[in-house]
mmCIF file of N, CA, C and O in Angstrom:
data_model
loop_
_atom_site.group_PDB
_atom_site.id
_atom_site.type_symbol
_atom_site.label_atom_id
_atom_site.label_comp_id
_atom_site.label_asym_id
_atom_site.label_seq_id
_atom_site.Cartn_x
_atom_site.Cartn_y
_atom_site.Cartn_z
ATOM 1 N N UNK A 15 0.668 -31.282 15.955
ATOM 2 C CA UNK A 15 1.939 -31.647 15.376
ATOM 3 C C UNK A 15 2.609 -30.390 14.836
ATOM 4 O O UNK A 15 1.931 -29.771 14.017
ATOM 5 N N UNK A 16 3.511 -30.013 15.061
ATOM 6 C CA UNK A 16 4.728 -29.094 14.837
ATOM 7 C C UNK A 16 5.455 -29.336 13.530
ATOM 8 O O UNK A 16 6.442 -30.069 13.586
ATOM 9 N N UNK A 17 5.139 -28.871 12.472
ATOM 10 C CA UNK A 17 5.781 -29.282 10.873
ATOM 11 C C UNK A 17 6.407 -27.966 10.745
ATOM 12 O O UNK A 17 5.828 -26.880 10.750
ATOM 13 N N UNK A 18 7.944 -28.243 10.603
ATOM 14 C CA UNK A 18 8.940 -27.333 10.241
ATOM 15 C C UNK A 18 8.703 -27.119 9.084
ATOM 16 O O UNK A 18 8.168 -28.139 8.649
ATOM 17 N N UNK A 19 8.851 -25.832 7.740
ATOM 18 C CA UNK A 19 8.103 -26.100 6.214
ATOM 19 C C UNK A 19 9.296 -24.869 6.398
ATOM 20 O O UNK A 19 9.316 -23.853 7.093
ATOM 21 N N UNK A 20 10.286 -25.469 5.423
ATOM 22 C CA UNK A 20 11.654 -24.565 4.843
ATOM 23 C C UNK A 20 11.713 -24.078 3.399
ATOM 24 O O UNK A 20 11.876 -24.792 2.410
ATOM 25 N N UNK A 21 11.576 -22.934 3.423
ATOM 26 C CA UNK A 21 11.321 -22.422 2.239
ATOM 27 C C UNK A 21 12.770 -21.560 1.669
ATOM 28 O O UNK A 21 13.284 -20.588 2.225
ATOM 29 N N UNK A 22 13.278 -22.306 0.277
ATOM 30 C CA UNK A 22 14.592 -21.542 -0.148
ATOM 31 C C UNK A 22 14.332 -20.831 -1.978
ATOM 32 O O UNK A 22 13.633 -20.986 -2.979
ATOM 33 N N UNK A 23 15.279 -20.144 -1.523
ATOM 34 C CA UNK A 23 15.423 -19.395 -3.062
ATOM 35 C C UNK A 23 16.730 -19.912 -3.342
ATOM 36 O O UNK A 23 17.737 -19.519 -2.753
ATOM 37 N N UNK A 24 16.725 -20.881 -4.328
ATOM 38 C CA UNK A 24 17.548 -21.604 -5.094
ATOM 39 C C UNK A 24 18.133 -21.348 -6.812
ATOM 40 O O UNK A 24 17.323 -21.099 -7.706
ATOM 41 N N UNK A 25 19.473 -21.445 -7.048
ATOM 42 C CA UNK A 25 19.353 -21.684 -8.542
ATOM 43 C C UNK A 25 19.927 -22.823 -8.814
ATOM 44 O O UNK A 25 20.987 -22.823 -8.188
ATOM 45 N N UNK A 26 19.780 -24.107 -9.589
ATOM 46 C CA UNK A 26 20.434 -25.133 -10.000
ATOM 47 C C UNK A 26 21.422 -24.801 -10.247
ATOM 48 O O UNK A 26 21.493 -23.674 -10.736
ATOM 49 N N UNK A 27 22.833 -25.656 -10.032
ATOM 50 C CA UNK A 27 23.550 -26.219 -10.403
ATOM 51 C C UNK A 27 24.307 -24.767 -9.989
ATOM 52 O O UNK A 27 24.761 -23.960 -10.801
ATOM 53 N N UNK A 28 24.326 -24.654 -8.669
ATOM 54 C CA UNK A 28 24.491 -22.877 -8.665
ATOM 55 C C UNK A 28 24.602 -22.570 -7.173
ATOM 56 O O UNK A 28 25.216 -23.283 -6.380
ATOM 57 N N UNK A 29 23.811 -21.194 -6.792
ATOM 58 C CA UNK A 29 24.262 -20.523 -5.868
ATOM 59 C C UNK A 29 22.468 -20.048 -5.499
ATOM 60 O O UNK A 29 21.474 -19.958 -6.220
ATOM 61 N N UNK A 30 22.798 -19.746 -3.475
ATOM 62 C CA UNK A 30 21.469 -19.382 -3.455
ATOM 63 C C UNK A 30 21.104 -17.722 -4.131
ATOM 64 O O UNK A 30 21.793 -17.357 -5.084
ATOM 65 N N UNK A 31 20.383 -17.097 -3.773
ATOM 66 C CA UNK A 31 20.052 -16.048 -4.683
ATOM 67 C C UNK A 31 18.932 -15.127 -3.174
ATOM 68 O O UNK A 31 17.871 -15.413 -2.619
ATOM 69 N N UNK A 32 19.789 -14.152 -3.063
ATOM 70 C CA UNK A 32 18.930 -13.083 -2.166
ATOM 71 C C UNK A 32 17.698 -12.382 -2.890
ATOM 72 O O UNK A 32 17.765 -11.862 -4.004
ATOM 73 N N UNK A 33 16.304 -12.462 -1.908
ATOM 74 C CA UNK A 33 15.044 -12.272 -2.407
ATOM 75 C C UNK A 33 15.250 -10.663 -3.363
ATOM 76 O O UNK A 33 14.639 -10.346 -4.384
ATOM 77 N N UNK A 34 16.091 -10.025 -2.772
ATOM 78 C CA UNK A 34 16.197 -8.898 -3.752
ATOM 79 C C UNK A 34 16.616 -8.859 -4.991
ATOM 80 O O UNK A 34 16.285 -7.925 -5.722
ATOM 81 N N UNK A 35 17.200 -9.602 -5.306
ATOM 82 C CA UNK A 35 18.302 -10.243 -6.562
ATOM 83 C C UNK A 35 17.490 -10.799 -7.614
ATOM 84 O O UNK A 35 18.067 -10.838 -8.700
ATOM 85 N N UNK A 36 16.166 -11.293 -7.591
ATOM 86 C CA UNK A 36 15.499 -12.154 -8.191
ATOM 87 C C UNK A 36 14.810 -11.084 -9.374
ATOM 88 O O UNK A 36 14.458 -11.633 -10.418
ATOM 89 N N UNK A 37 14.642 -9.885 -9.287
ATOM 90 C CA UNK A 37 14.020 -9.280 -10.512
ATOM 91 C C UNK A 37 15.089 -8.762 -11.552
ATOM 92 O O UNK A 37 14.907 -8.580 -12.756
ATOM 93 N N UNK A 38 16.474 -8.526 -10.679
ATOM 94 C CA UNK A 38 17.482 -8.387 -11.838
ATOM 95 C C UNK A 38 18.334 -9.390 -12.036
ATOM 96 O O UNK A 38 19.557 -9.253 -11.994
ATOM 97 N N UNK A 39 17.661 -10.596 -12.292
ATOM 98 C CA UNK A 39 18.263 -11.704 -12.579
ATOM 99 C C UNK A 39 18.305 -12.140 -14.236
ATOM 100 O O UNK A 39 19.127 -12.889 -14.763
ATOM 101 N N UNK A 40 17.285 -11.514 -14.815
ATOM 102 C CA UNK A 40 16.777 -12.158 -16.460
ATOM 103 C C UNK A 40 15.835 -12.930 -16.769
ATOM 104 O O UNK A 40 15.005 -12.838 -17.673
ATOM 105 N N UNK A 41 16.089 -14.212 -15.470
ATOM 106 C CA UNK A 41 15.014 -15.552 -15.506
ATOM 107 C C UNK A 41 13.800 -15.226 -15.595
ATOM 108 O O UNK A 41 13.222 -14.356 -14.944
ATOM 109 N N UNK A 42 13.013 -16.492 -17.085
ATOM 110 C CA UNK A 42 11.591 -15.720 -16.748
ATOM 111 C C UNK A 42 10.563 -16.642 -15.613
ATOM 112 O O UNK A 42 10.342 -17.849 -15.716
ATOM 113 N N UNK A 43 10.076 -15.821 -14.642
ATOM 114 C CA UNK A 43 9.083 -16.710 -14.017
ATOM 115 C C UNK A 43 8.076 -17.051 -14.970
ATOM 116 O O UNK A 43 7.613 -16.305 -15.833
ATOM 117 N N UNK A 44 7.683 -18.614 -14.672
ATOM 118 C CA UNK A 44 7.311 -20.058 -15.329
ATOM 119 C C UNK A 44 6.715 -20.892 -14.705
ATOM 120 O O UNK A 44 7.581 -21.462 -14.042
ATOM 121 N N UNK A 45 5.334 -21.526 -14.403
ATOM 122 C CA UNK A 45 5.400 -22.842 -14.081
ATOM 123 C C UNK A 45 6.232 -23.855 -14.276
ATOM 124 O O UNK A 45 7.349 -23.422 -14.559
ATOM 125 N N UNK A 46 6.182 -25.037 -14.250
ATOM 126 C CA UNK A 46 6.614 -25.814 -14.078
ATOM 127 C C UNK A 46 6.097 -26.354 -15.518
ATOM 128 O O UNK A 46 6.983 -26.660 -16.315
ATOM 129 N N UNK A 47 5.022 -26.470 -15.844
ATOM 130 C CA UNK A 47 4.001 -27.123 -16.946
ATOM 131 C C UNK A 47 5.098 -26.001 -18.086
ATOM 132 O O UNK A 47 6.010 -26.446 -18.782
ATOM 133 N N UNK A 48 4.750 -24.740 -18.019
ATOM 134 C CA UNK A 48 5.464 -24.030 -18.970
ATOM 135 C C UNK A 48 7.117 -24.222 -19.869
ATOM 136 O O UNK A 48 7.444 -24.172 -21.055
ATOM 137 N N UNK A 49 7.788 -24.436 -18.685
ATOM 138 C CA UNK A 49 9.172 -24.285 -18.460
ATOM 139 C C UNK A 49 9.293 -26.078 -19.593
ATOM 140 O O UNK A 49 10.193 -26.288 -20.406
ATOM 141 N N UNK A 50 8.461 -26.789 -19.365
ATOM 142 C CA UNK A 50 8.568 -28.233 -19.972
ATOM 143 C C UNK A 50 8.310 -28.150 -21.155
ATOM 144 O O UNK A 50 8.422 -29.139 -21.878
ATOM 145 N N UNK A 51 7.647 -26.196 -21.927
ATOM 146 C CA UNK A 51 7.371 -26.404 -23.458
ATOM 147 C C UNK A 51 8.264 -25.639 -24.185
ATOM 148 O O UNK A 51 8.253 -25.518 -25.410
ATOM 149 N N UNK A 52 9.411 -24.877 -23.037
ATOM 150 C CA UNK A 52 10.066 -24.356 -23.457
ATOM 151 C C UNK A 52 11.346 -24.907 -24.188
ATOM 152 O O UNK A 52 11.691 -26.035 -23.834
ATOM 153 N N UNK A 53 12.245 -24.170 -25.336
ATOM 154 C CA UNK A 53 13.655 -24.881 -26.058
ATOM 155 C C UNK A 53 14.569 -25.346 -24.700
ATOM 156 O O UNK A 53 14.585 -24.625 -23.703
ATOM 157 N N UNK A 54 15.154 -26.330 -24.747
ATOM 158 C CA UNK A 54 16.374 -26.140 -24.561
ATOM 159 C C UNK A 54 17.350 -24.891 -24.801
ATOM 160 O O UNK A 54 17.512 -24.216 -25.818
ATOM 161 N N UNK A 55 18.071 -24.786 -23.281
ATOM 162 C CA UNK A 55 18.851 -23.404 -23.706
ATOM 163 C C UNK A 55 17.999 -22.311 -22.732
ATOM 164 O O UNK A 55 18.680 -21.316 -22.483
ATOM 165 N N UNK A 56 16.858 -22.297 -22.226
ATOM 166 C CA UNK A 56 16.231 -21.269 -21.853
ATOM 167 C C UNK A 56 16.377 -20.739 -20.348
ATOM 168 O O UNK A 56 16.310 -21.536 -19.412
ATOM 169 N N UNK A 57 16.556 -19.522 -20.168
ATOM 170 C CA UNK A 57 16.508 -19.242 -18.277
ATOM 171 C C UNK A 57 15.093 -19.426 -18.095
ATOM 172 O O UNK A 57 14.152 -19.317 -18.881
ATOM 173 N N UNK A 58 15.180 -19.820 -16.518
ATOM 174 C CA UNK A 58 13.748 -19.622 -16.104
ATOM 175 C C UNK A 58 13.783 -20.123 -14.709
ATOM 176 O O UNK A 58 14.549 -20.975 -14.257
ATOM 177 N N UNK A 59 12.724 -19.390 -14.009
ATOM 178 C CA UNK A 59 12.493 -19.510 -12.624
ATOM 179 C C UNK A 59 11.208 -20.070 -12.105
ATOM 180 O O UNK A 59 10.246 -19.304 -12.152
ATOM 181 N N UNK A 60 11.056 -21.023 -11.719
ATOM 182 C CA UNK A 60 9.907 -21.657 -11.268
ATOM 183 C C UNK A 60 9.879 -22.284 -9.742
ATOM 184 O O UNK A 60 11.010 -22.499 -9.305
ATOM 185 N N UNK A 61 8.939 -22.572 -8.972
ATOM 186 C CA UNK A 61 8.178 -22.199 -8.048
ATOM 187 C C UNK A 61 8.001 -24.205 -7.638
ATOM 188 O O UNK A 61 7.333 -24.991 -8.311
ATOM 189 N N UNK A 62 8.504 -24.419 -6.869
ATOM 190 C CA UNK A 62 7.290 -26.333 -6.676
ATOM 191 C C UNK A 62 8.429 -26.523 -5.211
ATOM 192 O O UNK A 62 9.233 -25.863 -4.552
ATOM 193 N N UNK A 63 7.743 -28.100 -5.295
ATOM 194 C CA UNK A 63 7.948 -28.806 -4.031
ATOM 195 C C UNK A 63 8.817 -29.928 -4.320
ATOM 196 O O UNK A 63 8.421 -30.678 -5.213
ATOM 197 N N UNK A 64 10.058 -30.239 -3.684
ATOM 198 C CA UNK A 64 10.883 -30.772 -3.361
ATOM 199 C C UNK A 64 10.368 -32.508 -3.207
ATOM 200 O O UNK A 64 10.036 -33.031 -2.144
ATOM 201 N N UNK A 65 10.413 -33.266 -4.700
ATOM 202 C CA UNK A 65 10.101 -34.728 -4.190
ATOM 203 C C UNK A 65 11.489 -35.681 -4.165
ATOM 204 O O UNK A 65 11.390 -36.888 -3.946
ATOM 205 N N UNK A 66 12.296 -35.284 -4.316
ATOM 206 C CA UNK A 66 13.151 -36.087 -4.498
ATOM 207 C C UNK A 66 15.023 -35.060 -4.648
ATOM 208 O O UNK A 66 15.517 -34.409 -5.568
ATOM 209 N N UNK A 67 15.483 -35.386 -3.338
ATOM 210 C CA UNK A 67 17.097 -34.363 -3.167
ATOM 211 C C UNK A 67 18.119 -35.838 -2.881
ATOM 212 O O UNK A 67 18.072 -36.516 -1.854
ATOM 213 N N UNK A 68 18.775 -36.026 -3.757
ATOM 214 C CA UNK A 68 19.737 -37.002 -3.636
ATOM 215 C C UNK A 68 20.907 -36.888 -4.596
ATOM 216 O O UNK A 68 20.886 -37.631 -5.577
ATOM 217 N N UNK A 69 21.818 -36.140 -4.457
ATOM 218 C CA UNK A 69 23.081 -36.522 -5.270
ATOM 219 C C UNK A 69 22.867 -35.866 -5.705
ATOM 220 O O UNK A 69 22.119 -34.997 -5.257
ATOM 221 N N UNK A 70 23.600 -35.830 -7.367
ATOM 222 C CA UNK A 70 23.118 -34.291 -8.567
ATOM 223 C C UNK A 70 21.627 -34.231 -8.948
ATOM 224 O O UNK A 70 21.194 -33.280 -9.598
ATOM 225 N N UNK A 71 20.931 -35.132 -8.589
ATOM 226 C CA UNK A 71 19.028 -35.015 -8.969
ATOM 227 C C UNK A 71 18.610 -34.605 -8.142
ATOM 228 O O UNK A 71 19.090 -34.918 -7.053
ATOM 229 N N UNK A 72 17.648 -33.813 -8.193
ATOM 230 C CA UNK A 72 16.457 -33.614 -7.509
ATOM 231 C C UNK A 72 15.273 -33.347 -8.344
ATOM 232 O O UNK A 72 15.326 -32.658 -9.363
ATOM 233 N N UNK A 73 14.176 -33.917 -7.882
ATOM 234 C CA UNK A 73 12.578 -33.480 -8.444
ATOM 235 C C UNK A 73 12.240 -32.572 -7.943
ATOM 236 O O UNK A 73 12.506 -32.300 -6.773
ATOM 237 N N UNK A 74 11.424 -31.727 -8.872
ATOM 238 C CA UNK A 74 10.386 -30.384 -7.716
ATOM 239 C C UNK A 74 8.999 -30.889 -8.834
ATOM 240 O O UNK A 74 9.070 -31.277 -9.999
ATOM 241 N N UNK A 75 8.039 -30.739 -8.132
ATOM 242 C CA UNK A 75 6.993 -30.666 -8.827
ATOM 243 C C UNK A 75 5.971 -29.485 -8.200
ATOM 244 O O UNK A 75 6.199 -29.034 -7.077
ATOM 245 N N UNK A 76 4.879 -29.035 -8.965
ATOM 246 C CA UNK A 76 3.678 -28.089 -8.492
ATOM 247 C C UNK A 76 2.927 -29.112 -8.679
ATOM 248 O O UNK A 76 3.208 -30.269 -8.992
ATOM 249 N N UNK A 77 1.334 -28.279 -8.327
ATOM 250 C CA UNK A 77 0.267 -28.850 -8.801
ATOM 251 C C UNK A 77 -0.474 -29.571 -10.004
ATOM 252 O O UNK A 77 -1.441 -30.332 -10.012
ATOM 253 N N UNK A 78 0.463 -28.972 -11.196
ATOM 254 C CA UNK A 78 0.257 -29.479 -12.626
ATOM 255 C C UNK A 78 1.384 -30.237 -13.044
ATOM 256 O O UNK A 78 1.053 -31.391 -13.316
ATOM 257 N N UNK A 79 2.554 -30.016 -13.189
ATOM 258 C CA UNK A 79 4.146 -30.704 -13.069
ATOM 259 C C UNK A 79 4.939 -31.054 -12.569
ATOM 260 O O UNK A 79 4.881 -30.783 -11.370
ATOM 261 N N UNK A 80 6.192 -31.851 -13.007
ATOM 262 C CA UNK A 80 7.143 -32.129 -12.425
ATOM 263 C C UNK A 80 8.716 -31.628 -13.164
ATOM 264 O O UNK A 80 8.973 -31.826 -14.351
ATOM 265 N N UNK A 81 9.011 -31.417 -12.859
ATOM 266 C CA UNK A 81 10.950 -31.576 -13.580
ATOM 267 C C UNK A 81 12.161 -32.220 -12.692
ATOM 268 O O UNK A 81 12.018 -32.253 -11.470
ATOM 269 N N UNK A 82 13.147 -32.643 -13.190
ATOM 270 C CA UNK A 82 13.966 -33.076 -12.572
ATOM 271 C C UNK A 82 15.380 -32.038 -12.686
ATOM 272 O O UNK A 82 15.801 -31.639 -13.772
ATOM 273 N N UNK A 83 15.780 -31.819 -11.849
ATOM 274 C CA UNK A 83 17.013 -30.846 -11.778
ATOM 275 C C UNK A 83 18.642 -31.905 -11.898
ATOM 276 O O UNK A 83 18.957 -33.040 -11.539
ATOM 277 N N UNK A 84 19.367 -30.709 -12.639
ATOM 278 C CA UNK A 84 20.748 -31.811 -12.460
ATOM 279 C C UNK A 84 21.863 -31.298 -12.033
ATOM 280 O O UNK A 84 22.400 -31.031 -13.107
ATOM 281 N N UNK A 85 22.861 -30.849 -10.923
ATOM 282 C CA UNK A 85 23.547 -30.133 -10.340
ATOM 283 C C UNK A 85 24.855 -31.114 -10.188
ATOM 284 O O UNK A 85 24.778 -32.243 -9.705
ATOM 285 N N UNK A 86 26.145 -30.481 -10.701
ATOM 286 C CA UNK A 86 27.458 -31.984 -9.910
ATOM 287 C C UNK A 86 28.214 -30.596 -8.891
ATOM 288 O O UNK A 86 29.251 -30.845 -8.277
ATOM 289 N N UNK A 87 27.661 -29.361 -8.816
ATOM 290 C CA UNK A 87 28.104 -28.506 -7.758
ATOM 291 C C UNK A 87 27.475 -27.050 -7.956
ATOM 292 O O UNK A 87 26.614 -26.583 -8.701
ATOM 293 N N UNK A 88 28.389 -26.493 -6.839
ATOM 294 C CA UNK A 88 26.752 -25.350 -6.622
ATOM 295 C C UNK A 88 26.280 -25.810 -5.149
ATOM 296 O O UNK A 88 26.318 -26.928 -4.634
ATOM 297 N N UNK A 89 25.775 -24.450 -4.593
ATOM 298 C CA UNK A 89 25.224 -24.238 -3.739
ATOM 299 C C UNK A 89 24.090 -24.891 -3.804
ATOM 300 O O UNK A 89 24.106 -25.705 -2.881
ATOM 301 N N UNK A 90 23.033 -24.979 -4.446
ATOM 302 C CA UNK A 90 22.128 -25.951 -4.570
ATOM 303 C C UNK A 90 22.238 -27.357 -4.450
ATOM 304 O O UNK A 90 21.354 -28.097 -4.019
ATOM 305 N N UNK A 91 23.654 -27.784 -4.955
ATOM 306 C CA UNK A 91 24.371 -29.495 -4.796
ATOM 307 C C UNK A 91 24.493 -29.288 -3.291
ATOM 308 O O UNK A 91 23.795 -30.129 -2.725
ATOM 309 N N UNK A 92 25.188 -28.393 -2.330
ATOM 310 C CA UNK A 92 26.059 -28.575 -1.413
ATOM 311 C C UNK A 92 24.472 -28.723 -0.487
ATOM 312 O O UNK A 92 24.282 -29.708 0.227
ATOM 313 N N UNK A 93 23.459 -27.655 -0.620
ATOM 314 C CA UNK A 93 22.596 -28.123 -0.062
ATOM 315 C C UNK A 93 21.749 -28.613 0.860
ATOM 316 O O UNK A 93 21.298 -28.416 1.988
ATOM 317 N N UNK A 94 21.684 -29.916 -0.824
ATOM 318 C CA UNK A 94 21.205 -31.259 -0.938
ATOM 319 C C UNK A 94 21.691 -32.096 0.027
ATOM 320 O O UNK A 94 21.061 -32.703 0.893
ATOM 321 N N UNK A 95 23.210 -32.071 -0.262
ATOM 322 C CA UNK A 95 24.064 -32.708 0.515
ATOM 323 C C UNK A 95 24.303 -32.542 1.980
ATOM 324 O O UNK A 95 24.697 -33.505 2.637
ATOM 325 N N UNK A 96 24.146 -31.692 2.382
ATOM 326 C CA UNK A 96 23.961 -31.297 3.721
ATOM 327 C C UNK A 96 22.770 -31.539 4.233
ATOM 328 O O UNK A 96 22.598 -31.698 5.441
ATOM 329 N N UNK A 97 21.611 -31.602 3.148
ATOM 330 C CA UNK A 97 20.427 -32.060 4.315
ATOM 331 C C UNK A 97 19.818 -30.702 4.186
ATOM 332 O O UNK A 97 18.650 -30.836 4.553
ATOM 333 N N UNK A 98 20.001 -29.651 3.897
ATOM 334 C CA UNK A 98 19.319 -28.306 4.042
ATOM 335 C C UNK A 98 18.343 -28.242 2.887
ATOM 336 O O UNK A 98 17.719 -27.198 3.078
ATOM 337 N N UNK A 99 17.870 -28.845 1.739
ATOM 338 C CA UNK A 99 16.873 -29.274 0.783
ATOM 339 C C UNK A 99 16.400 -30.447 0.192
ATOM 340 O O UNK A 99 16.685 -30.986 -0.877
ATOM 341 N N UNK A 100 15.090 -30.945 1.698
ATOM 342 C CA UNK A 100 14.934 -32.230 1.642
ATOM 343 C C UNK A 100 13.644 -32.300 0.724
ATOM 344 O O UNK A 100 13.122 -31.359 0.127
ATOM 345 N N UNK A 101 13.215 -33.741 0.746
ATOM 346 C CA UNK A 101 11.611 -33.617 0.408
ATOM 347 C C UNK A 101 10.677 -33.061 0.950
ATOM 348 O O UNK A 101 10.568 -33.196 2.169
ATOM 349 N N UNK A 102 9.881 -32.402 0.345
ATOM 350 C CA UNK A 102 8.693 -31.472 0.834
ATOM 351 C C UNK A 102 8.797 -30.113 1.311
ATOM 352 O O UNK A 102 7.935 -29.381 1.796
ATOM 353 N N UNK A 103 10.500 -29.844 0.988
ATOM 354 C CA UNK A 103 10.332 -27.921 0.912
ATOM 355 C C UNK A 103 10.256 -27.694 -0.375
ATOM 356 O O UNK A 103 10.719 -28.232 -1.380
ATOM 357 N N UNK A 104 9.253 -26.356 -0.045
ATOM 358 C CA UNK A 104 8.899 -25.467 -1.387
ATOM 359 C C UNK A 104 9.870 -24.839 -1.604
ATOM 360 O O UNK A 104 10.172 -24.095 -0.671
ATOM 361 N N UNK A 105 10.726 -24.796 -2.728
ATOM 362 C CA UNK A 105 11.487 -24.040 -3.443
ATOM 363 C C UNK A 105 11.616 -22.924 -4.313
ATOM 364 O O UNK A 105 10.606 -23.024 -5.009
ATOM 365 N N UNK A 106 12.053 -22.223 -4.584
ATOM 366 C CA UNK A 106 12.294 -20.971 -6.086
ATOM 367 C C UNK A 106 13.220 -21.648 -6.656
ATOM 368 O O UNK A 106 14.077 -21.702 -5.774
ATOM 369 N N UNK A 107 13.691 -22.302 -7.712
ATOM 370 C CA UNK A 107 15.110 -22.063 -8.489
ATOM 371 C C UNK A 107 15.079 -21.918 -10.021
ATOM 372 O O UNK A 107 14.297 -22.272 -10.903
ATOM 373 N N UNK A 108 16.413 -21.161 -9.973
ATOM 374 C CA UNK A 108 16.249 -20.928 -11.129
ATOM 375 C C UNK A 108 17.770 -21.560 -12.253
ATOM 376 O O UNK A 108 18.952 -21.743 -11.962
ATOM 377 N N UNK A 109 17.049 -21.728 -13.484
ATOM 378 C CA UNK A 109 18.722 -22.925 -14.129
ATOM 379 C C UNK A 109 17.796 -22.667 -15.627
ATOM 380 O O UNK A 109 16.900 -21.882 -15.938
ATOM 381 N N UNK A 110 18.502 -23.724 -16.313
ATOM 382 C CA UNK A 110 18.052 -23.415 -17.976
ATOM 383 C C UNK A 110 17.688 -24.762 -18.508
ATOM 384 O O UNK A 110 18.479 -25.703 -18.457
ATOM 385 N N UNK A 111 16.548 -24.849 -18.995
ATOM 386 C CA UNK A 111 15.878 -25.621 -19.652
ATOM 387 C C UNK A 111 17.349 -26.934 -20.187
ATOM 388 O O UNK A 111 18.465 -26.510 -20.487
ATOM 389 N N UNK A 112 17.096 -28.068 -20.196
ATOM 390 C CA UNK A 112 17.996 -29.269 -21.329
ATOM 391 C C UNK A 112 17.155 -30.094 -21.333
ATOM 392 O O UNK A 112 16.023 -30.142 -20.853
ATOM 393 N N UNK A 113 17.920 -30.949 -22.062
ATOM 394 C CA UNK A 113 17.466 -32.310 -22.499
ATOM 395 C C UNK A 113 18.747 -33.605 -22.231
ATOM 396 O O UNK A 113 19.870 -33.234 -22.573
ATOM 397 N N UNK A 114 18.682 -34.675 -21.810
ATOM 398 C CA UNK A 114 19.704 -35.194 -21.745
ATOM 399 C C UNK A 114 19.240 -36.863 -21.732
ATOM 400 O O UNK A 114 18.946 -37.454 -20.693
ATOM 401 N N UNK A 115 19.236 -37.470 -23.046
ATOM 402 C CA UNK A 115 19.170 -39.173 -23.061
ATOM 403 C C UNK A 115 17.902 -38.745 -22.976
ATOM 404 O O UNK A 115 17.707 -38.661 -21.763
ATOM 405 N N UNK A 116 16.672 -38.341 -23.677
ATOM 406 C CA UNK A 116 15.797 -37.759 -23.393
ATOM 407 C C UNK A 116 14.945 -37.445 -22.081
ATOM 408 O O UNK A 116 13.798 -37.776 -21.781
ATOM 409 N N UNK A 117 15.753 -36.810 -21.512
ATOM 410 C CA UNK A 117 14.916 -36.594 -20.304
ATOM 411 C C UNK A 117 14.927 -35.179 -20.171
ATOM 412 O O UNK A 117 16.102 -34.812 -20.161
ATOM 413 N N UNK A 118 14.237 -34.335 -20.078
ATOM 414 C CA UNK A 118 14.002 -33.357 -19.787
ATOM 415 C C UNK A 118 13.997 -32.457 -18.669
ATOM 416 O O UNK A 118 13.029 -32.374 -17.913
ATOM 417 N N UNK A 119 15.222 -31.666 -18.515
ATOM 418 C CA UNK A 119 15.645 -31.141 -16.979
ATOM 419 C C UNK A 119 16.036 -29.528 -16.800
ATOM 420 O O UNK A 119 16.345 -28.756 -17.708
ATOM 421 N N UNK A 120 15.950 -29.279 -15.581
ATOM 422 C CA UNK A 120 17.233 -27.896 -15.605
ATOM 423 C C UNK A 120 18.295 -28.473 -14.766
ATOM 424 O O UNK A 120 18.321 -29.264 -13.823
ATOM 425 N N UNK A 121 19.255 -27.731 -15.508
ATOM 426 C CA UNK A 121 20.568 -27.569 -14.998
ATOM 427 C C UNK A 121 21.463 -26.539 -15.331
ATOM 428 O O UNK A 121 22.582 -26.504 -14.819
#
């Protein structure tokens, strides 16, 4: 079986981001587990897999976590929307820690 596995460098609610671009960006690389103990307000770049691309949400989770992303535009929205970040690609993105109706996201 032939499994296509699309791998993007993403930032929420945003724009994609060239692999060179990523160390003078600020964001701190983070798990996923991490990024969930961090304030609200925070940059950060983390690493997971694509469970869920629909509309302004998407899930990524790793091996230890999950987060939910929240985008209403941006290259990361347009995407989604196009079909170019479905379930089960591994992602980079990077966005800032919130909270919203308590749920805990980047955007």
């Amino acid at each position: 079986m032939n499994t296509l596995l699309r791998f993007f460098i993403i930032t929420a609610l945003i724009y994609i981001i060239p692999l060179q671009s990523q160390a003078q960006s600020g964001y701190s690389d983070v798990t996923i587990e991490e990024a969930r103990e961090l304030a609200p307000g925070t940059d950060v770049r983390i690493k997971g897999i694509v469970t869920r691309a629909n509309g302004r949400f998407s899930h990524i989770q790793d091996g230890d976590a999950a987060i939910s992303t929240f985008q209403a535009s941006g290259s990361y929205f347009n995407a989604i929307n196009a079909g170019d970040v479905a379930p089960c690609d591994s992602i980079i993105i990077e966005g800032t820690t919130d909270e919203f109706n308590s749920l805990f996201q980047l955007s």
